[in-house]
Coordinates of C-alpha atoms in Angstrom, one line a residue:
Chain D
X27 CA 0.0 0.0 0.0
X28 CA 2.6 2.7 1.3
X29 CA 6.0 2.7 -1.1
X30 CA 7.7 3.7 2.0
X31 CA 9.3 1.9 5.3
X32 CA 8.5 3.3 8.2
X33 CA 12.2 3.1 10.7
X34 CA 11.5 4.2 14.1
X35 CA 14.8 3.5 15.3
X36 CA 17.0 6.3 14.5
X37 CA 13.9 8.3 16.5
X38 CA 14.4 5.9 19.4
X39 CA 17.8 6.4 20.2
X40 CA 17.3 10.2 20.2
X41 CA 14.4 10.2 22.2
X42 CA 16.5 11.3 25.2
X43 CA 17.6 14.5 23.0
X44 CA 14.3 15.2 21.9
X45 CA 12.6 15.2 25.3
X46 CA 15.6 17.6 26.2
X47 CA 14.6 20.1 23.7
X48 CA 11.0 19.7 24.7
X49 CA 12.1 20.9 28.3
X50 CA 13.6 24.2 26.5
X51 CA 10.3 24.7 24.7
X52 CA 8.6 24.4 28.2
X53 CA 11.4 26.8 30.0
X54 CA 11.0 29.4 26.9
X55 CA 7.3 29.2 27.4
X56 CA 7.0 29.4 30.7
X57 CA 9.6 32.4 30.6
X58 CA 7.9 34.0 28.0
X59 CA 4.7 33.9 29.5
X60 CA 5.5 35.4 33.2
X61 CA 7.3 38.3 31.2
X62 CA 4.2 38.8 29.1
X63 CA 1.7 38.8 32.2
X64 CA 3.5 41.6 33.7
X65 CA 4.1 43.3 30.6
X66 CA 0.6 42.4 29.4
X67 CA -0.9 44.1 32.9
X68 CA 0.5 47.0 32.4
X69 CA -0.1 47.9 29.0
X70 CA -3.9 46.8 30.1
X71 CA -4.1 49.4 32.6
X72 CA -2.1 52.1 30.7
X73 CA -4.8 51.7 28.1
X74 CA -7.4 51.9 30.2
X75 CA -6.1 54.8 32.6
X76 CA -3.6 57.1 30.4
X77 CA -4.0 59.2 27.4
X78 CA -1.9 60.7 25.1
X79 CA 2.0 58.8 23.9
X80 CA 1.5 56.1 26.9
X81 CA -1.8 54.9 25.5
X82 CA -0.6 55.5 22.1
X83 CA 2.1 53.4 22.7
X84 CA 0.4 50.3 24.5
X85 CA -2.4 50.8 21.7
X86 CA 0.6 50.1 19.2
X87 CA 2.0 47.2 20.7
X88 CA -1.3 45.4 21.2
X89 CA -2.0 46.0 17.4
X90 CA 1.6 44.4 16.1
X91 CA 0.8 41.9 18.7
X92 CA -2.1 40.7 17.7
X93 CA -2.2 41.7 13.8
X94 CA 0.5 40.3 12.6
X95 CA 2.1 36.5 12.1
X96 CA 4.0 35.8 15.2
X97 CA 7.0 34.3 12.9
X98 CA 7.6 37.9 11.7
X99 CA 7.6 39.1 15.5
X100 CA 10.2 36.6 16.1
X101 CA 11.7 38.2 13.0
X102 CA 11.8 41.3 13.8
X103 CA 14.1 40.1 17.0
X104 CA 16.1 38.1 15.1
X105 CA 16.8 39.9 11.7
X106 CA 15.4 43.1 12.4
X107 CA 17.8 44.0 14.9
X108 CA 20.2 42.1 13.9
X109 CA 20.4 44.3 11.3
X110 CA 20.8 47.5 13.9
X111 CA 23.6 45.6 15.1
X112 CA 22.2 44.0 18.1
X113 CA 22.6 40.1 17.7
X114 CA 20.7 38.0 20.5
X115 CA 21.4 34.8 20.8
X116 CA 18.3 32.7 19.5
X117 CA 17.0 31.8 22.7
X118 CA 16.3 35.4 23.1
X119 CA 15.0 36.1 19.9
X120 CA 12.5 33.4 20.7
X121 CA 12.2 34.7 24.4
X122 CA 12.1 38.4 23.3
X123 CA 9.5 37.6 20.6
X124 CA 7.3 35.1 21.9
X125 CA 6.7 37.7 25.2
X126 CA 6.1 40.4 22.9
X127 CA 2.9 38.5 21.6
X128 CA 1.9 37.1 24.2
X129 CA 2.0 40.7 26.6
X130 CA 0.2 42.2 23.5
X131 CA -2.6 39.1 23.4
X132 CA -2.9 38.8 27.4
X133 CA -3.1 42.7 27.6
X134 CA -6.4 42.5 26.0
X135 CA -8.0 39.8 28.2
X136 CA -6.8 41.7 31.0
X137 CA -8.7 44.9 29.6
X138 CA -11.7 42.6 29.9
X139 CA -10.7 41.6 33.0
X140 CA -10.6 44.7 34.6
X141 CA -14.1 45.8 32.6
X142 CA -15.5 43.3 34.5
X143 CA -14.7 43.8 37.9
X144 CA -17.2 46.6 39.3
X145 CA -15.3 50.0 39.9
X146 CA -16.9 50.1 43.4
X147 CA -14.4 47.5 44.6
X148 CA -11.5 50.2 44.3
X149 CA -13.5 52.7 46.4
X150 CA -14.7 50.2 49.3
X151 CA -10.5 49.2 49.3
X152 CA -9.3 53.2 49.2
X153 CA -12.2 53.9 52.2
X154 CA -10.7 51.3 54.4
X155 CA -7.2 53.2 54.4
X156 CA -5.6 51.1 51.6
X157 CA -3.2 52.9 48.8
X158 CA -3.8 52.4 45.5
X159 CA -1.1 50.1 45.1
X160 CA -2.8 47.6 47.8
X161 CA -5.9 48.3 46.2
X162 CA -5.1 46.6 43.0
X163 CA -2.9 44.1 43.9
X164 CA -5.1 42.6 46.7
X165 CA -8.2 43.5 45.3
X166 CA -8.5 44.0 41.9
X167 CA -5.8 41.8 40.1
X168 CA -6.7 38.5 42.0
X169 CA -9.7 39.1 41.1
X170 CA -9.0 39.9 37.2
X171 CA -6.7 36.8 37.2
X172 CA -9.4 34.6 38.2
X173 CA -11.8 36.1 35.1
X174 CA -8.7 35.6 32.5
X175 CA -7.5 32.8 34.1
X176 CA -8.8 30.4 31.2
X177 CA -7.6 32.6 28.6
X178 CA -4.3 32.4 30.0
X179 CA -3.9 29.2 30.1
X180 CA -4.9 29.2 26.3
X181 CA -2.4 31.6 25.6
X182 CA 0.5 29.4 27.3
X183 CA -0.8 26.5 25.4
X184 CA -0.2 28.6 22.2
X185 CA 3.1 29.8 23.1
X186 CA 3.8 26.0 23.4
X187 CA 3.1 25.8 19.9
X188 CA 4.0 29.1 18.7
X189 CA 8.0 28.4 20.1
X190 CA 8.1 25.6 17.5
X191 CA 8.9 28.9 14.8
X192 CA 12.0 29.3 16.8
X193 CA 14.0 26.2 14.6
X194 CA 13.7 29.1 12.0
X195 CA 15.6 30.9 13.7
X196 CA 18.1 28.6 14.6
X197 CA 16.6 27.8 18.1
X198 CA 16.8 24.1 19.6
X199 CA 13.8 23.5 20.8
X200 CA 11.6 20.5 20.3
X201 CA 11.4 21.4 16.6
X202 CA 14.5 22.7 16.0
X203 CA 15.9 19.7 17.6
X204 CA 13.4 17.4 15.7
X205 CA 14.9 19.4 12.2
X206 CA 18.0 18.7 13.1
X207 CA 17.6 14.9 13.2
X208 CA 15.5 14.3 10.8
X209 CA 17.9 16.2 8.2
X210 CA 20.5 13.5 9.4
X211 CA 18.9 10.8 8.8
X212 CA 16.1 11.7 6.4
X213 CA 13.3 10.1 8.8
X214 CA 11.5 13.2 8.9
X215 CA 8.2 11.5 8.8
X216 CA 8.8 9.8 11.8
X217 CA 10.5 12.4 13.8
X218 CA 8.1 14.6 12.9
X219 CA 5.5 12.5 14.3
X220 CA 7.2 11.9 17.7
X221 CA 7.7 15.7 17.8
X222 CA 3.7 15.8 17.6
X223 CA 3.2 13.5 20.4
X224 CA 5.5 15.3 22.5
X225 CA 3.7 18.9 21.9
X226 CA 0.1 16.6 22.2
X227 CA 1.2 15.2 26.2
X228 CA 3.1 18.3 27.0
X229 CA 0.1 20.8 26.2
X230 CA -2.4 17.9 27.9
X231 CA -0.3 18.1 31.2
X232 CA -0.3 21.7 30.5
X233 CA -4.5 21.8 30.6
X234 CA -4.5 19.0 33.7
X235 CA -2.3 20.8 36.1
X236 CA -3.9 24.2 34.8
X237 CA -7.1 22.6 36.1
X238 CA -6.2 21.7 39.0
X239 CA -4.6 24.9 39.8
X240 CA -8.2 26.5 39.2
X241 CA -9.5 24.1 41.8
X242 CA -6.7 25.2 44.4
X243 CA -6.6 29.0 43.7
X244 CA -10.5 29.9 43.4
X245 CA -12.8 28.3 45.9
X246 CA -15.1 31.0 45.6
Chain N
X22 CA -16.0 66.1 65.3
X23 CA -16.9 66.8 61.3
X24 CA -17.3 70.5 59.8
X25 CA -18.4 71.0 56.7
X26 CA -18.1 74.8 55.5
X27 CA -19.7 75.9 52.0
X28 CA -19.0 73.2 50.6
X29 CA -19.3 72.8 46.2
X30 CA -19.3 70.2 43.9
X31 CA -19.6 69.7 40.7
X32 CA -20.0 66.8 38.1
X33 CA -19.1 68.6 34.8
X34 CA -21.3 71.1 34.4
X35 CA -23.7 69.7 36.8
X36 CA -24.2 71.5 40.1
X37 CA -24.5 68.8 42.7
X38 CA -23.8 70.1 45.7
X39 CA -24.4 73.8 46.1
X40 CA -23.1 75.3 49.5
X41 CA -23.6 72.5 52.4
X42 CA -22.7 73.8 56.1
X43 CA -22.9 71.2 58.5
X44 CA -21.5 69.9 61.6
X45 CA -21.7 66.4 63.3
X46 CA -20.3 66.1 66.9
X47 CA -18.8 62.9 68.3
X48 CA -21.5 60.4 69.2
X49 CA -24.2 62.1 67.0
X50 CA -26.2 60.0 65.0
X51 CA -27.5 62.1 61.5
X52 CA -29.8 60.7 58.9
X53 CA -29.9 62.3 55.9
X54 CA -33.0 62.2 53.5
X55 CA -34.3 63.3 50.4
X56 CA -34.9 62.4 46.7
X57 CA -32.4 60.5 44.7
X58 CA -30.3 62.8 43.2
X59 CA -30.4 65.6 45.7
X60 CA -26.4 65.2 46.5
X61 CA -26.7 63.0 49.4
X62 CA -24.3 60.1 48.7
X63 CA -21.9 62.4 46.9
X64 CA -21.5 64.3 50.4
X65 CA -20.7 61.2 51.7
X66 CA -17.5 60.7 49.2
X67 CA -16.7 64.0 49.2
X68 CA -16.3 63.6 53.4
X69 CA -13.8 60.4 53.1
X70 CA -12.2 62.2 50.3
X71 CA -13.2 60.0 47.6
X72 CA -14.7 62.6 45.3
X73 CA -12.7 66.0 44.4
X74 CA -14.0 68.9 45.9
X75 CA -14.4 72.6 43.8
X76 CA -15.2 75.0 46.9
X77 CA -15.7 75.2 50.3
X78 CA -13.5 72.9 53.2
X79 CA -14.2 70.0 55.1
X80 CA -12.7 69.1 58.1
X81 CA -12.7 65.9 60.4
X82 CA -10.8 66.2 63.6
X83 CA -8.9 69.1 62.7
X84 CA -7.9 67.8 59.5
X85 CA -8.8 69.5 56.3
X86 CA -9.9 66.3 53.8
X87 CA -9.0 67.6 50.4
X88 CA -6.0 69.8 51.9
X89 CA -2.8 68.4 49.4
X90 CA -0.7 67.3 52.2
X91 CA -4.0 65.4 53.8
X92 CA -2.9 61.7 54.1
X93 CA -6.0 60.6 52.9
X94 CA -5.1 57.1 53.3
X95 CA -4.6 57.6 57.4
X96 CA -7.7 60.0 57.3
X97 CA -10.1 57.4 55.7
X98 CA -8.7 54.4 58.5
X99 CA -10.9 57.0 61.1
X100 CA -13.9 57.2 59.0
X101 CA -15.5 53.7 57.9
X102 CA -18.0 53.5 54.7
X103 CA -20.1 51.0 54.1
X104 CA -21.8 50.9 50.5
X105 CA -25.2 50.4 49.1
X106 CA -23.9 47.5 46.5
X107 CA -22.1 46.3 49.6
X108 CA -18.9 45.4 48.0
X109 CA -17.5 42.5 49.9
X110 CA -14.6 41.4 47.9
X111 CA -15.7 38.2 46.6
X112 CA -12.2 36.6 46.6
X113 CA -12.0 36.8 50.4
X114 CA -13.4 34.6 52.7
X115 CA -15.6 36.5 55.6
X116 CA -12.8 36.7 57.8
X117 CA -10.4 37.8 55.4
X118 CA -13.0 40.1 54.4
X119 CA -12.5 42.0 57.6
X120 CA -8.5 41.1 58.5
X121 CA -7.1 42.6 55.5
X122 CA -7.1 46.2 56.0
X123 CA -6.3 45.7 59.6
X124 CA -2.8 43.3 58.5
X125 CA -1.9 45.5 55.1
X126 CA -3.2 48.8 56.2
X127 CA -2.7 49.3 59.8
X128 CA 0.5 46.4 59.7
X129 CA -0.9 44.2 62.8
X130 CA 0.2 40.8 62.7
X131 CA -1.8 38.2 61.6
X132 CA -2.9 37.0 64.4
X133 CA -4.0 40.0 66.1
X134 CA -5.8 41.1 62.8
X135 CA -7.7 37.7 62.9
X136 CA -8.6 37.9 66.3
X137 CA -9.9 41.4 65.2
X138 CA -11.8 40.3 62.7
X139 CA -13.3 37.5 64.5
X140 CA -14.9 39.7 67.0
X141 CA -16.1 42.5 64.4
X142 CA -17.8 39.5 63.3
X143 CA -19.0 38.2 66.2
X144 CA -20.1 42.1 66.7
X145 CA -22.2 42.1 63.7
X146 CA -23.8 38.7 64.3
X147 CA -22.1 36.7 61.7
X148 CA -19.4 34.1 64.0
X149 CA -20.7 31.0 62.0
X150 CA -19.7 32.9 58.9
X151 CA -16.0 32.9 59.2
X152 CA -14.6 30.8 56.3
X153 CA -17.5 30.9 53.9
X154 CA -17.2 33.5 50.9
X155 CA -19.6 35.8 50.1
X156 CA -21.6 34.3 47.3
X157 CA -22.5 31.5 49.5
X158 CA -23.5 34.8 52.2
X159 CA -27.3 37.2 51.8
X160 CA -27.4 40.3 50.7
X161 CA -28.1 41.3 54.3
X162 CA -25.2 39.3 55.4
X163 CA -23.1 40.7 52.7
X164 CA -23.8 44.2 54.4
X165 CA -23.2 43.0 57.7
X166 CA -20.1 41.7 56.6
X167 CA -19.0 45.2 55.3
X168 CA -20.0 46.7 58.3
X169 CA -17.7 44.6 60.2
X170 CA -14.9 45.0 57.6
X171 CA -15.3 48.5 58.4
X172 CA -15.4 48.3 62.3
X173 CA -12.3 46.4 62.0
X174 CA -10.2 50.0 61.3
X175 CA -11.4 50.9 64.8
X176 CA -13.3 54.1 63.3
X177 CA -14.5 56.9 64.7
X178 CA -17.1 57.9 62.7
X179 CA -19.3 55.6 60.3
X180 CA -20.7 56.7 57.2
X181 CA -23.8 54.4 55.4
X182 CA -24.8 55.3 52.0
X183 CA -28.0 54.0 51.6
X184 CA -26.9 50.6 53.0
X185 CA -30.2 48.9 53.0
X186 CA -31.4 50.2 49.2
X187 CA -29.9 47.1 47.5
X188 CA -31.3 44.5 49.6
X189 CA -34.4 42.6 49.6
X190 CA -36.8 43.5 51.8
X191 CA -37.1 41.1 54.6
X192 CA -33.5 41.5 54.5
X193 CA -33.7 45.3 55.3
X194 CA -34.4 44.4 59.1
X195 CA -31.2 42.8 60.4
X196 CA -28.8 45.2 58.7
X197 CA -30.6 48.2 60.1
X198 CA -30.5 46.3 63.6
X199 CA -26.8 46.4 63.3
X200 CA -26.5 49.9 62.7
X201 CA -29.1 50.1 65.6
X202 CA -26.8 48.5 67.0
X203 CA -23.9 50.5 66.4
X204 CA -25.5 53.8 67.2
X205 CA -26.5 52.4 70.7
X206 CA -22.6 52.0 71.3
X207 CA -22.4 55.1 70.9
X208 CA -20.7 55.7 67.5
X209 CA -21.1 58.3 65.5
X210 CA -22.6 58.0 61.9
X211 CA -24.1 59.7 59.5
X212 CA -26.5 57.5 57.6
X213 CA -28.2 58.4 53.7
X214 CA -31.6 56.5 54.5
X215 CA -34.8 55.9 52.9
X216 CA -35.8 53.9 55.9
X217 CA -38.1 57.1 57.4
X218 CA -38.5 54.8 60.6
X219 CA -34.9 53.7 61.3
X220 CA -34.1 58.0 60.9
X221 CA -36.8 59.2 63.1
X222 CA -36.4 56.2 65.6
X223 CA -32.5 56.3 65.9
X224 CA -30.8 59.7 64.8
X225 CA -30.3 62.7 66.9
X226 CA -30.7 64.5 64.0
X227 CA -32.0 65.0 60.5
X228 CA -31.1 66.6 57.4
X229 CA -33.4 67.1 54.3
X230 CA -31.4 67.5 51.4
X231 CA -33.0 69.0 48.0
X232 CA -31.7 69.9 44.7
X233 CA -28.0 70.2 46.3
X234 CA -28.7 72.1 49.3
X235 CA -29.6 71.3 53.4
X236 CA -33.4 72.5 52.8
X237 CA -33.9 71.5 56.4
X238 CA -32.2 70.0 59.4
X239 CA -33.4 69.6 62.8
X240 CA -33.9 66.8 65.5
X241 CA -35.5 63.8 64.3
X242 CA -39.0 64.4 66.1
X243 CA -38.8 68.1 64.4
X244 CA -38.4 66.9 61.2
X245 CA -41.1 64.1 60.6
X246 CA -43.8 65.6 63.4
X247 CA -43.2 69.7 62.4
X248 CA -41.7 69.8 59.2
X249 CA -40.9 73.7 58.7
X250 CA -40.2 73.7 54.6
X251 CA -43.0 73.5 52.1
X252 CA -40.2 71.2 50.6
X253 CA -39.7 69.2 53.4
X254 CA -43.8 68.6 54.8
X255 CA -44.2 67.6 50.8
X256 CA -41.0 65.0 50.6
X257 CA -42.5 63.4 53.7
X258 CA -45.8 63.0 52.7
X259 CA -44.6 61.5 49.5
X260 CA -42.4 58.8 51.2
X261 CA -44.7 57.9 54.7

C-alpha cells in the first residue's frame, strides 16, 4: 500500500535528545509567559487609565501583537535587529519575541478583565485606608486573574506551539531539535511525528495541572 | 467632630452640591433624607475624600480632607463607609473580608488582625460565617459583613450610604439592627436612609437635602412631626 518503510529506530535512540529540547520549549514558554503577564498588565491598565504617547504606545503594541504572524515578531528580533547591530542569541530572539505577543494578546484579556470587575471595589479598598497600590494588587488583580484565568492558560498553550517557529531561527527546541535529526537521517516523517506527540502530552499536562490549579486558587 | 463649610461640587457642568454647612459632633447620630439625586451620597465621598471637591473645606478632627498634604489614606482608617452595593470582595473569605485592611493597612500581625476580625464578626452577628465566601452569604449578610470590615479600622465615625437600598426586603431588618446597634454603642454615623423609621427612631438628627442644598435640618422628632419647609412637609408625605 505505502512505497515507504517506516524506521522508528533512528527516533528511538534520540528520544532522550528530543525530550531535552522539549524541556527548552517548556522553560521558553514558561519564561515567556510570566514576562508577558506583567508586561501584558500594564499595558492593560495604561490603556485603560492614560492618554496621550502612553496609550498610544500600548495601543501600538497590542495592534503588532495581535495583527501580525508571530513568525515575523520573532523576526523582527532576530533579523530586524540584527540588522541595527544588536545580535541576540536565538533563545532570546524566541524569548524576546514570543513575550512580545503574548503581553500584547494577554493585555487584552486583562482589559476585559478589569471591565468586568465593578469600579466600586476600588473605592470600598481606598475607604478602608488602603493605597492604591494595595488596592489593586489585593483587590482587583486576584480578582482579574481569576476572570482571565482560562484565557491564559490558552495563551500558554499557544506559546507552546507558537516556540516551535524558533527552529527558523536557529533555536533548539523541540522542533529545531526534531529538524536537526530528521535532516540527518532523512526520517522526517517519523521524527516529525514523535515531535507531535510530545507537543500533544506536553500541552495535555499543561491543561490538567492548569485545572487543578483552578481548583486550588478559586474556591469561591 | 466633622465641619463641613460651604461646601461645592460639581460633576461637569452639573451642580450637585451647592453650599452644604454642617456639623456632626462625636456620638451624634445624623440621617440624611431626600430624593435620589439631591447630593446626598456624593456628600458622603466628598467627606472620606473620595470625590474631588471645587469650593468650600471639610474638616474631620482638625484635619482638612482635600488639603494636598492630607494623608487621605490615614484619614479614611478614622472614617468607615459602608456601601449600598455592599462590595465584599468576593475573593475573600468572611474573615479575610474583615482582616485585611487591619494586617496590610494598619501592619498588625496576623494573628492580632484575625482575632480582630473575629470579634467584628462576632459584633455584627455573623461568628458561624467565618470561612464561607460571600456568594455563599445574603445580601443582608453581605452588608453585615461590610460593616464589620469597616469596624475592623477601629473608626471613629461611620458613614452608610443608603446601605439597606440594594437588599431585599425582609433582609432590610437585620442590617438596620446592626446599625441600631452601632448607634447604641455610641458611635457616631451619618447615615443616607430611605428607611423614614430607622431615621426618626434612631438619629439625633435630620437633614433634608433637595436639589443640592440642606433644605432642612433639625432633631429627628422636628423633622417628621413639624416639618418647617413646604419642601420638606411635601417630601414626607410623599415617602410615609
Amino acid at each position: 500500500m505505502f512505497d515507504y518503510n517506516f524506521h522508528w529506530r533512528p527516533v528511538l535512540k534520540s528520544l532522550p535528545d528530543l525530550l531535552e529540547a522539549s524541556l527548552v520549549t517548556l522553560q521558553v514558554a514558561v519564561l515567556s509567559m510570566i514576562i508577558g503577564i506583567i508586561i501584558g498588565l500594564f499595558l492593560s491598565v495604561i490603556k485603560i487609565k492614560t492618554r496621550g504617547l502612553p496609550k498610544w504606545f500600548a495601543t501600538c503594541w497590542i495592534e503588532l501583537a495581535r495583527n501580525t504572524p508571530a513568525l515575523f515578531q520573532l523576526f523582527f528580533f532576530g533579523f530586524g535587529l540584527g540588522a541595527l547591530g544588536i545580535h541576540l542569541t536565538p533563545f532570546f530572539i524566541v524569548l524576546a519575541g514570543l513575550s512580545f505577543n503574548n503581553a500584547g494578546y494577554l493585555a487584552e484579556n486583562f482589559r476585559g478583565g478589569f471591565n468586568a470587575v465593578p469600579e466600586t471595589q476600588i473605592k470600598a479598598a481606598r475607604s478602608l485606608g488602603m493605597n492604591l497600590w494595595q488596592a489593586y494588587t489585593r483587590i482587583l488583580i486576584p480578582q482579574v486573574l481569576r476572570i482571565v484565568y482560562y484565557p491564559m492558560t490558552n495563551q500558554f498553550v499557544w506559546a507552546v506551539l507558537m516556540s516551535s517557529l524558533g527552529m527558523l531561527v536557529g533555536f533548539r527546541e523541540l522542533s529545531g531539535e526534531t529538524q536537526f535529526f530528521a535532516s540527518k537521517t532523512y526520517r522526517i516523517f517519523e521524527y516529525f511525528a514523535a515531535a507531535a506527540i510530545i507537543y500533544y502530552v506536553m500541552v495535555k499536562l499543561i491543561l490538567f495541572v492548569s485545572k487543578l490549579l483552578a481548583a486550588r486558587l478559586f474556591r469561591y | 467632630m466633622i465641619q463641613i463649610d460651604k461646601l461645592q461640587k460639581y460633576f461637569g457642568q452639573l451642580h450637585v452640591l451647592r453650599g452644604i454647612d454642617l456639623q456632626v459632633k462625636k456620638g451624634e447620630v445624623l440621617s440624611v433624607i431626600g430624593a435620589s439625586g439631591s447630593g446626598k451620597s456624593t456628600l458622603l465621598y466628598c467627606i472620606n475624600g473620595l470625590e474631588q471637591i471645587q469650593g468650600g473645606t471639610i474638616t474631620v478632627d482638625g484635619v482638612e480632607v482635600h488639603d494636598k498634604g492630607t494623608d487621605l489614606n490615614k484619614l479614611r482608617q478614622s472614617m468607615g463607609m459602608v456601601f449600598q452595593q455592599w462590595n465584599s470582595f468576593p475573593h475573600l473569605t468572611a474573615i479575610e473580608n474583615v482582616a485585611l485592611a487591619p494586617r496590610i493597612v494598619k501592619k498588625k500581625s496576623k494573628s492580632e488582625a484575625i482575632e480582630i476580625a473575629k470579634k467584628q464578626l462576632v459584633h455584627v452577628g455573623l461568628e458561624d460565617k467565618l470561612n464561607v465566601y460571600p456568594s455563599e452569604l445574603s445580601g443582608g449578610q453581605q452588608q453585615r459583613l461590610a460593616i464589620a470590615r469597616a469596624l475592623a479600622m477601629d473608626p471613629q465615625y461611620m458613614l452608610f450610604d443608603e446601605a439597606t437600598s440594594a437588599l431585599d426586603p425582609e433582609l432590610v431588618g437585620e442590617v438596620l439592627e446592626t446599625m441600631r446597634l452601632l448607634a447604641e454603642e455610641g458611635m457616631t454615623m451619618i447615615c443616607v436612609t430611605h428607611e423614614m423609621g430607622f431615621a426618626r427612631d434612631v438619629s439625633d438628627r435630620v437633614a433634608f437635602f433637595h436639589d443640592g442644598i440642606i433644605e432642612e435640618i433639625d432633631t429627628a422628632e422636628n423633622i417628621f412631626e413639624n416639618p418647617k419647609s413646604e419642601l420638606t412637609q411635601k417630601f414626607l408625605s410623599k415617602v410615609r
